[in-house]
CSV table of C-alpha atoms in Angstrom, one decimal:
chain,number,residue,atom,x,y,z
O,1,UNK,CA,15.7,3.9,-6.4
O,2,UNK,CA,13.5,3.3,-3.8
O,3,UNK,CA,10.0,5.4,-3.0
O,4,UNK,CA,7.5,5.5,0.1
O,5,UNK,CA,4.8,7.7,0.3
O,6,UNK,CA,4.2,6.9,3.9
O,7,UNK,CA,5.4,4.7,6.3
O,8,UNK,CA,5.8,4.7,10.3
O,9,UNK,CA,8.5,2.9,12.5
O,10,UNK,CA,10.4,3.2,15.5
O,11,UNK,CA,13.4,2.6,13.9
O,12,UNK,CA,15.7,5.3,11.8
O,13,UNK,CA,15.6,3.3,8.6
O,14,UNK,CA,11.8,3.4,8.7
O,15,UNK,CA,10.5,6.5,10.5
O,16,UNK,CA,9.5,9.1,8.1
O,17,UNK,CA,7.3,12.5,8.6
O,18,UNK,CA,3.9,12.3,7.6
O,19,UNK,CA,3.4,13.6,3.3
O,20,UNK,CA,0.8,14.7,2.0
O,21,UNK,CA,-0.3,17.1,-0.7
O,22,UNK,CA,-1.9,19.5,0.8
O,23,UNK,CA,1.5,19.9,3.5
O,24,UNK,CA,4.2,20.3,0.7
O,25,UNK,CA,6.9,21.2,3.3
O,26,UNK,CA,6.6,17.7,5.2
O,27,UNK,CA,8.9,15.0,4.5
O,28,UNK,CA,9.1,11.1,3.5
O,29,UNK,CA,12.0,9.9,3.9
O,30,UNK,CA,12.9,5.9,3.9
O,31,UNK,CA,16.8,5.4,4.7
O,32,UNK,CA,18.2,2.2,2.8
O,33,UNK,CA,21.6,0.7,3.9
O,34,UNK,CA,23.3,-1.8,0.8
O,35,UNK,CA,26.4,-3.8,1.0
O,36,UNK,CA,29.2,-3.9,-1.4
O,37,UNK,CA,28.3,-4.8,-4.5
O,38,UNK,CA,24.6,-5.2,-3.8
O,39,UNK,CA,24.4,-1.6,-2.7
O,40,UNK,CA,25.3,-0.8,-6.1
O,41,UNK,CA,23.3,-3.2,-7.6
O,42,UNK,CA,20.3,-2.1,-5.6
O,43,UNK,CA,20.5,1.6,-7.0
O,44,UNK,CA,21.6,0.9,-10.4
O,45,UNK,CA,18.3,-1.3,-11.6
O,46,UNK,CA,16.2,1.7,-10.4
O,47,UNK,CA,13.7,-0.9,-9.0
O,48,UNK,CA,10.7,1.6,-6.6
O,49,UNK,CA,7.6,1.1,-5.2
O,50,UNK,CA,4.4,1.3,-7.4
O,51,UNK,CA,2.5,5.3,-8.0
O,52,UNK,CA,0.2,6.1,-5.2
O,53,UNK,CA,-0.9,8.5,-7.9
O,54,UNK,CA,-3.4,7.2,-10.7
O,55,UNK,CA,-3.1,9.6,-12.9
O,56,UNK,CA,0.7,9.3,-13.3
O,57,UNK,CA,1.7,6.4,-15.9
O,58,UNK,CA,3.2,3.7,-14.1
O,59,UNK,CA,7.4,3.6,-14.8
O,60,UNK,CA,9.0,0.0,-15.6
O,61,UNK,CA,10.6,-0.2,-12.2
O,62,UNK,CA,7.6,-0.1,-10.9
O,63,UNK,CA,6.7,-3.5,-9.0
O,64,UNK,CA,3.7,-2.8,-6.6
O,65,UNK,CA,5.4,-4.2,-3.9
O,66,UNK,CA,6.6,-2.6,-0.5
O,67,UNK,CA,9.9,-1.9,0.5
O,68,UNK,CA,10.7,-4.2,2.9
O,69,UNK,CA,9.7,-6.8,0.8
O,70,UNK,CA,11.9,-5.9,-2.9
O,71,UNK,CA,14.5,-5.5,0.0
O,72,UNK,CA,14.0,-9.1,1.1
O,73,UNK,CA,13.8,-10.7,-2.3
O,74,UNK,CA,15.5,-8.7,-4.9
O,75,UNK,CA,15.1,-9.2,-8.6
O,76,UNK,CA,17.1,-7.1,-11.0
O,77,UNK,CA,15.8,-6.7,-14.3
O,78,UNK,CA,18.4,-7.9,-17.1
O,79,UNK,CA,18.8,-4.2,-18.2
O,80,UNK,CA,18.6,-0.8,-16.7
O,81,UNK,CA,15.0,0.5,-16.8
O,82,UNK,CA,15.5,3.9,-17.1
O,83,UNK,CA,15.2,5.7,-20.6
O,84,UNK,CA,16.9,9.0,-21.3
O,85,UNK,CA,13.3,10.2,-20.9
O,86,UNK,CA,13.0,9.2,-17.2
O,87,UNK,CA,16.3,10.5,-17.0
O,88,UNK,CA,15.6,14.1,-18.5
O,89,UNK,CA,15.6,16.9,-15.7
O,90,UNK,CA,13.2,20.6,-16.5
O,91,UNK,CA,16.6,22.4,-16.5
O,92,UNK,CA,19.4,20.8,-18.2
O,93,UNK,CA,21.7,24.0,-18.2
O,94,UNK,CA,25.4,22.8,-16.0
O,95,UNK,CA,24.6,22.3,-12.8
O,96,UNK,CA,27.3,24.5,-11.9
O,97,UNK,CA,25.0,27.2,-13.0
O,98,UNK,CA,22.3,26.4,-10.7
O,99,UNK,CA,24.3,25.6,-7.8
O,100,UNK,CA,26.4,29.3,-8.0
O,101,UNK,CA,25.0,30.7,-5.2
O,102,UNK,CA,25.5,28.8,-1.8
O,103,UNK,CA,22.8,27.8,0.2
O,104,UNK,CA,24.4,27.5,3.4
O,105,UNK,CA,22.2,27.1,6.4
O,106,UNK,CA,19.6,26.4,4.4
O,107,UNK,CA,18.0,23.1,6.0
O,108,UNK,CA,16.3,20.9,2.9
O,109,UNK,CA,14.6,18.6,4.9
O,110,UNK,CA,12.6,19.0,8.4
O,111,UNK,CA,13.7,18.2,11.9
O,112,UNK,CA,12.3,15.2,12.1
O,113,UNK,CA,14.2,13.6,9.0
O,114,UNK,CA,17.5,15.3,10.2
O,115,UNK,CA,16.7,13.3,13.5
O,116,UNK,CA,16.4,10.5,11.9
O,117,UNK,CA,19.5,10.6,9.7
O,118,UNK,CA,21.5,11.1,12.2
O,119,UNK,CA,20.4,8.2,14.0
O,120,UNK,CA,20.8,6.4,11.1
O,121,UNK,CA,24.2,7.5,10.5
O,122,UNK,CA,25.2,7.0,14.2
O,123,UNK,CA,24.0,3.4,14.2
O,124,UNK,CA,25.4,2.2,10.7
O,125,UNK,CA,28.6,3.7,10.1
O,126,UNK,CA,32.2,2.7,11.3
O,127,UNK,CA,33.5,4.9,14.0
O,128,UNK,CA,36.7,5.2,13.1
O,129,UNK,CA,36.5,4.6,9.0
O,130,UNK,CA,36.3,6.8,6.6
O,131,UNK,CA,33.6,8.2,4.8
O,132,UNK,CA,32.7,9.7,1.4
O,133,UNK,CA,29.6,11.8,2.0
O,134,UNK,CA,28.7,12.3,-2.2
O,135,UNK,CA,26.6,15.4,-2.8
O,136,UNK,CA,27.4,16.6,-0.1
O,137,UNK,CA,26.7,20.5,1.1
O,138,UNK,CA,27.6,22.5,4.7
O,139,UNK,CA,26.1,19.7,6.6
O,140,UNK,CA,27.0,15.9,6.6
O,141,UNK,CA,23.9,15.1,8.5
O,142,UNK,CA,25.9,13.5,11.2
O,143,UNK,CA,25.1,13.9,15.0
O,144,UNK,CA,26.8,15.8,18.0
O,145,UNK,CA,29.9,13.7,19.1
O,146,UNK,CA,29.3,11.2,16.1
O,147,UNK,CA,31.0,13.4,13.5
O,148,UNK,CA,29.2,16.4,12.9
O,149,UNK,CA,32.8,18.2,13.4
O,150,UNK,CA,35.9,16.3,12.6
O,151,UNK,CA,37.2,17.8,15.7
O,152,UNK,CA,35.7,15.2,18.1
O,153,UNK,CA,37.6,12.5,16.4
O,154,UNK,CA,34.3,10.1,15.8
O,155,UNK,CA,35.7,9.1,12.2
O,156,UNK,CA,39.4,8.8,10.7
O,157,UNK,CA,38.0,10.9,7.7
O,158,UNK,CA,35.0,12.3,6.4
O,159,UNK,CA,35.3,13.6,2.3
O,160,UNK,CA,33.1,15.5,1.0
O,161,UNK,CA,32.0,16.0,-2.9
O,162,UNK,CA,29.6,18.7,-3.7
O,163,UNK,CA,28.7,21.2,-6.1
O,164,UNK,CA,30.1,24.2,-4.6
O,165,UNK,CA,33.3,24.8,-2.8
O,166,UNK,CA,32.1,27.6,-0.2
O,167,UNK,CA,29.3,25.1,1.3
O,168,UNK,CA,31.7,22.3,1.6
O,169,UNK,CA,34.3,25.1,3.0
O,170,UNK,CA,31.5,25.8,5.8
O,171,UNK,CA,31.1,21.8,6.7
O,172,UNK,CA,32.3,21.2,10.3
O,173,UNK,CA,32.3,17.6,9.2
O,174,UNK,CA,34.8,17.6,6.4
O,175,UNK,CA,38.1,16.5,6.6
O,176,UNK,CA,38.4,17.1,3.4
O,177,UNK,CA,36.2,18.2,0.0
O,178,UNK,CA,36.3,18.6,-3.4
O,179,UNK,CA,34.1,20.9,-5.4
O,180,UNK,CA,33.1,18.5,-8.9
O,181,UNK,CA,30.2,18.5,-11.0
O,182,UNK,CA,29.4,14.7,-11.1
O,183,UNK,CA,26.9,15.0,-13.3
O,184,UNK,CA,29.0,16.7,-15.6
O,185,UNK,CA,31.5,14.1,-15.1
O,186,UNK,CA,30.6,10.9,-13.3
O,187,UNK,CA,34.4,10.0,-12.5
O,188,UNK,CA,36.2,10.3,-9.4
O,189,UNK,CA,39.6,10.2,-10.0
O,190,UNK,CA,40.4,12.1,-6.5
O,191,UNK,CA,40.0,8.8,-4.7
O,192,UNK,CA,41.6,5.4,-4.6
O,193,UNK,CA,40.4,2.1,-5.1
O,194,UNK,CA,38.7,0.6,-2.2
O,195,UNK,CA,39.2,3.6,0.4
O,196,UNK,CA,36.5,4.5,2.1
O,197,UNK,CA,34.6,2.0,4.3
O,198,UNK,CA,31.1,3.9,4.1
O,199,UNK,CA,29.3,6.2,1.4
O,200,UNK,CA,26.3,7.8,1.8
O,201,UNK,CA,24.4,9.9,0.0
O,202,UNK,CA,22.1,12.1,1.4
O,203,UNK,CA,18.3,13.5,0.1
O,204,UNK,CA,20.5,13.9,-3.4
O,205,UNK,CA,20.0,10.6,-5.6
O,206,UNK,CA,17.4,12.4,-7.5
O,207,UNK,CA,19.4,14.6,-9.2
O,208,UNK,CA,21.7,12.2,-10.7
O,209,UNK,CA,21.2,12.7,-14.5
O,210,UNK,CA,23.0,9.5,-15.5
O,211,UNK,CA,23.4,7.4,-12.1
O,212,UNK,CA,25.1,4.2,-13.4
O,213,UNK,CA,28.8,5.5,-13.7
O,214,UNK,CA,28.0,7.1,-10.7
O,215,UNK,CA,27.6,3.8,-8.9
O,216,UNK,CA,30.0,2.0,-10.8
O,217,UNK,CA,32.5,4.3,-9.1
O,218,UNK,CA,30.8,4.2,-5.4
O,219,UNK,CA,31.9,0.8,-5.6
O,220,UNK,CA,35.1,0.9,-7.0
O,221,UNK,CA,36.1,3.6,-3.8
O,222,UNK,CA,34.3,1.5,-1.4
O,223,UNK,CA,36.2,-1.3,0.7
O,224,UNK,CA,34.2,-5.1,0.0
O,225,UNK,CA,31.1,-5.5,2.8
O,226,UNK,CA,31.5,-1.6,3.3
O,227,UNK,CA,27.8,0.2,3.6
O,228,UNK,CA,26.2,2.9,0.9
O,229,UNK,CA,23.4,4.7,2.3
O,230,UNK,CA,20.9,6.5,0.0
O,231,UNK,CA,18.1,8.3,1.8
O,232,UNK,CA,15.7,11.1,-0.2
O,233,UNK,CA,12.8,13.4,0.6
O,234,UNK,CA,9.6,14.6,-1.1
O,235,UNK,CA,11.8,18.0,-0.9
O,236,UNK,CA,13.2,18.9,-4.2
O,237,UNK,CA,14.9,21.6,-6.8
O,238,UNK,CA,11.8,20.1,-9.3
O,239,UNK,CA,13.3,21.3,-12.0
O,240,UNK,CA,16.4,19.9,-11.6
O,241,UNK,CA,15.0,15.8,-10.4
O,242,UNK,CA,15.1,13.4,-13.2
O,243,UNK,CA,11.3,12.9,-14.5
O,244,UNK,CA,11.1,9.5,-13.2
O,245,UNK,CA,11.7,11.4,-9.9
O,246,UNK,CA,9.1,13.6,-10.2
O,247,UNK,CA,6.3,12.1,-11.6
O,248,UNK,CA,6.4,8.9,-9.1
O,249,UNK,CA,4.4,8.6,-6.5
O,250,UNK,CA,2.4,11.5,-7.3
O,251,UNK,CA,4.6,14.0,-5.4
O,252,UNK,CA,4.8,16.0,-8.0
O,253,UNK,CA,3.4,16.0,-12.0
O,254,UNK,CA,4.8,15.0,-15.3
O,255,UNK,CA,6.4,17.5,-16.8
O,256,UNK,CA,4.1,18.3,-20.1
O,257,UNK,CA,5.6,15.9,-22.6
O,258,UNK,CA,7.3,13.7,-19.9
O,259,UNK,CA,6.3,10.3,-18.3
């Protein structure tokens, strides 16, 4: 995982909305684009920028450096940094209990990210492919006439995997969806080998409680050279982000106990 507290570019990848502490409703938001087997890679070693917060113990992927520069000369540690401590969320109930009520309409990160995601989108995936959008929710994120509704033909196929089946239902962007709680079961045995030529994953990778198998199966469904996206926000359901989540960066603190 990657982390930026702040950050300013004219580009989508780069822009992000001003944090802070004292503005808890602002955004950050850094969009990274991986290919293949690197994208994988890339998210799997959890490597992220160092704590802007002192009083947070630093994590083991944890390098000091700045994005753009573990993105120019990656370095992935021999094993998987994070512990099942990092990995512990405040609410380990099924997800499918948290997620029983829809949220639809409900926007979870401000304009100005949502501009910039669909910018992002627009520029970086194949018009025409198909798309697994994983986490996904009643909106895809995707930009008028560039596949926010399926109807104006932008993409061959957008699916959609999400906790709940009535926000998927409402997503003008779906082809197609499937309801699965992939933390509850990493595996996704709906789709074939190598058939989508984009993922993304949008303002979600916190939650993943166990995010290797995860990734092991984004690129087993993605076509060689195809792009995963991974983009996040200093929004979050606190209590269900991993720990290592929520005590980088000094978004948010420690759980008592926790890293």
């Amino acid at each position: 995982f990657f982390q930026q507290t702040a950050a300013t570019s004219a580009t989508p990848r780069q822009r992000l909305a001003t944090p802070g502490p004292t503005h808890p409703n602002t955004t950050s938001l850094l969009p990274s684009r991986w290919r293949g087997a690197a994208a994988v890679a890339a998210a799997a070693v959890g490597v992220a920028l160092a704590s802007s917060s002192s009083s947070v113990e630093p994590g083991p992927w944890e390098t000091g450096l700045s994005a753009a520069e573990v993105l120019s000369s990656p370095a992935w540690p021999a094993a998987f940094p994070l512990t099942a401590t990092h990995l512990a969320r405040l609410d380990e109930t099924p997800d499918t209990r948290f997620y029983a009520r829809p949220r639809i309409n409900v926007q979870h990160v401000d304009e100005s990210a949502i501009a910039a995601l669909q910018e992002l989108y627009a520029q970086e995936l194949p018009r025409g492919g198909a798309v697994l959008d994983l986490m996904s929710s009643w909106t895809s994120h995707l930009a008028e006439g560039r596949g926010r509704d399926r109807a104006d033909g932008h993409f061959a196929r957008v699916s959609g995997l999400g906790a709940h089946a009535e926000e998927l239902r409402a997503n003008p962007a779906l082809h197609d969806y499937h309801a699965h709680d992939i933390n509850a079961d990493p595996r996704l045995p709906m789709y074939a080998d190598e058939s989508f030529d984009a993922v993304v994953c949008s303002v979600s990778v916190d939650y993943l409680a166990d995010p290797l198998p995860v990734f092991r199966e984004i690129h087993r469904v993605l076509k060689p050279g195809g792009p995963a996206l991974f983009t996040w926000s200093n929004r979050m359901f606190p209590t269900k982000a991993i720990a290592a989540w929520r005590g980088g960066g000094g978004l948010f603190p420690p759980p008592p106990g926790g890293p």
